[in-house]
């Protein structure tokens, strides 16, 4: 019986393996104290009862994330199903009996660097879409941005950025859904959006952290979603170059895509506490949220972080963007657990559901577009 994690986004430390009794720890993010993301492979356990304990789960960054959480597993790395999981005495315990020799376990269905490259390189071949490299990560990897539609001063500028927190893989699944519709010539909502706007998409803000199997940090150990007030070219180049590009083209509407460890619902956070918050932003936010609720039962506005109070932390992406460009900006959060309004015991909140959810956001975008100032 063997546990390995030396692959894209793999992250686990083996403490002991005694027959089917497996004890593990989640290692910390690169140069950082955050930890929660895990991804590993179990082999040699076919048809054996196994009890896998993550011993340090209770000390992780978001221990509330383990209550009512179900671990995801896969045999083919495509279908990620839930395995019976409990959180007892600070340990996360998974019970399984593998049907095949190789079985993968992860905090959430991974979205690999290979998938990222396939997605952006395929998208650039659409007549609507161009790929631009806006800079390099701490480890020198390209930061890809997709520009959809013909750049034009007169058009509105819509931004979608995802995965500042690399362990929130659902964010890139969301982008896959969003992008799929945006470059589909048969999609009337996408076509209409592009009449009046240009869409800028950064599908993965934290490539280094994603490959390393981090929850929140980049390769320099920075939490990118706290770097927007003072980003630096060497410690947080991912934010530095995104902001540089935003300064260049402008922003009228921005969506920053995330996952939330504890809350079992999809929700948004809005920048109420920023100095320039006004009636316009409030009205646009309501228009957007109400329309999204109408067209997708997976979105709701009851369970969330509550309305932010001043002073807002301008190190957070959506708050900095809303203040800097006096525009409408949301942080979108999806669950690691499930959407308790529409639970799915077999898959919980999943890669496929995040794709559908990303597809659905085109409708509220179109709905607010004509009202953006
Ligand atoms: Zn996040």
Short mmCIF file of N, CA, C and O in Angstrom, two decimals, residues 1-4 17 22 41-46 100-105:
data_model
loop_
_atom_site.label_atom_id
_atom_site.label_comp_id
_atom_site.label_asym_id
_atom_site.label_seq_id
_atom_site.Cartn_x
_atom_site.Cartn_y
_atom_site.Cartn_z
N UNK A 1 0.84 -1.19 0.00
CA UNK A 1 0.00 0.00 0.00
C UNK A 1 0.88 1.25 0.00
O UNK A 1 1.85 1.31 0.75
N UNK A 2 0.52 2.21 -0.85
CA UNK A 2 1.42 3.35 -1.01
C UNK A 2 0.62 4.62 -1.30
O UNK A 2 -0.39 4.59 -1.98
N UNK A 3 1.11 5.73 -0.75
CA UNK A 3 0.50 7.04 -1.00
C UNK A 3 1.56 7.92 -1.67
O UNK A 3 2.67 8.04 -1.17
N UNK A 4 1.20 8.53 -2.81
CA UNK A 4 2.12 9.47 -3.46
C UNK A 4 1.40 10.77 -3.79
O UNK A 4 0.16 10.80 -3.90
N UNK A 17 1.47 4.01 7.46
CA UNK A 17 0.52 3.14 6.76
C UNK A 17 0.62 1.76 7.41
O UNK A 17 1.66 1.10 7.32
N UNK A 22 -4.37 4.39 7.57
CA UNK A 22 -3.43 5.33 6.94
C UNK A 22 -3.50 6.68 7.64
O UNK A 22 -4.59 7.26 7.78
N UNK A 41 -2.54 10.09 -4.26
CA UNK A 41 -2.93 8.84 -4.90
C UNK A 41 -2.65 7.67 -3.94
O UNK A 41 -1.58 7.60 -3.33
N UNK A 42 -3.62 6.79 -3.84
CA UNK A 42 -3.46 5.57 -3.05
C UNK A 42 -3.39 4.39 -4.01
O UNK A 42 -4.27 4.22 -4.86
N UNK A 43 -2.34 3.57 -3.89
CA UNK A 43 -2.27 2.36 -4.71
C UNK A 43 -2.04 1.14 -3.80
O UNK A 43 -1.61 1.28 -2.65
N UNK A 44 -2.36 -0.02 -4.34
CA UNK A 44 -2.13 -1.27 -3.61
C UNK A 44 -3.17 -1.55 -2.54
O UNK A 44 -2.93 -2.35 -1.63
N UNK A 45 -4.33 -0.92 -2.64
CA UNK A 45 -5.35 -1.11 -1.61
C UNK A 45 -6.66 -1.66 -2.18
O UNK A 45 -7.70 -1.61 -1.54
N UNK A 46 -6.59 -2.20 -3.39
CA UNK A 46 -7.80 -2.69 -4.06
C UNK A 46 -8.54 -3.74 -3.22
O UNK A 46 -7.91 -4.68 -2.71
N UNK A 100 -10.37 -0.30 -7.56
CA UNK A 100 -9.24 -0.49 -8.48
C UNK A 100 -7.93 -0.26 -7.73
O UNK A 100 -7.93 0.27 -6.62
N UNK A 101 -6.84 -0.59 -8.39
CA UNK A 101 -5.54 -0.48 -7.72
C UNK A 101 -5.17 0.97 -7.40
O UNK A 101 -4.55 1.26 -6.40
N UNK A 102 -5.58 1.90 -8.28
CA UNK A 102 -5.20 3.30 -8.10
C UNK A 102 -6.43 4.16 -7.81
O UNK A 102 -7.41 4.12 -8.56
N UNK A 103 -6.38 4.92 -6.73
CA UNK A 103 -7.50 5.79 -6.36
C UNK A 103 -6.94 7.13 -5.91
O UNK A 103 -6.01 7.19 -5.12
N UNK A 104 -7.52 8.21 -6.45
CA UNK A 104 -7.07 9.57 -6.11
C UNK A 104 -8.04 10.21 -5.13
O UNK A 104 -9.25 9.97 -5.19
N UNK A 105 -7.49 11.04 -4.26
CA UNK A 105 -8.28 11.79 -3.28
C UNK A 105 -7.88 13.26 -3.39
O UNK A 105 -6.70 13.56 -3.54
#
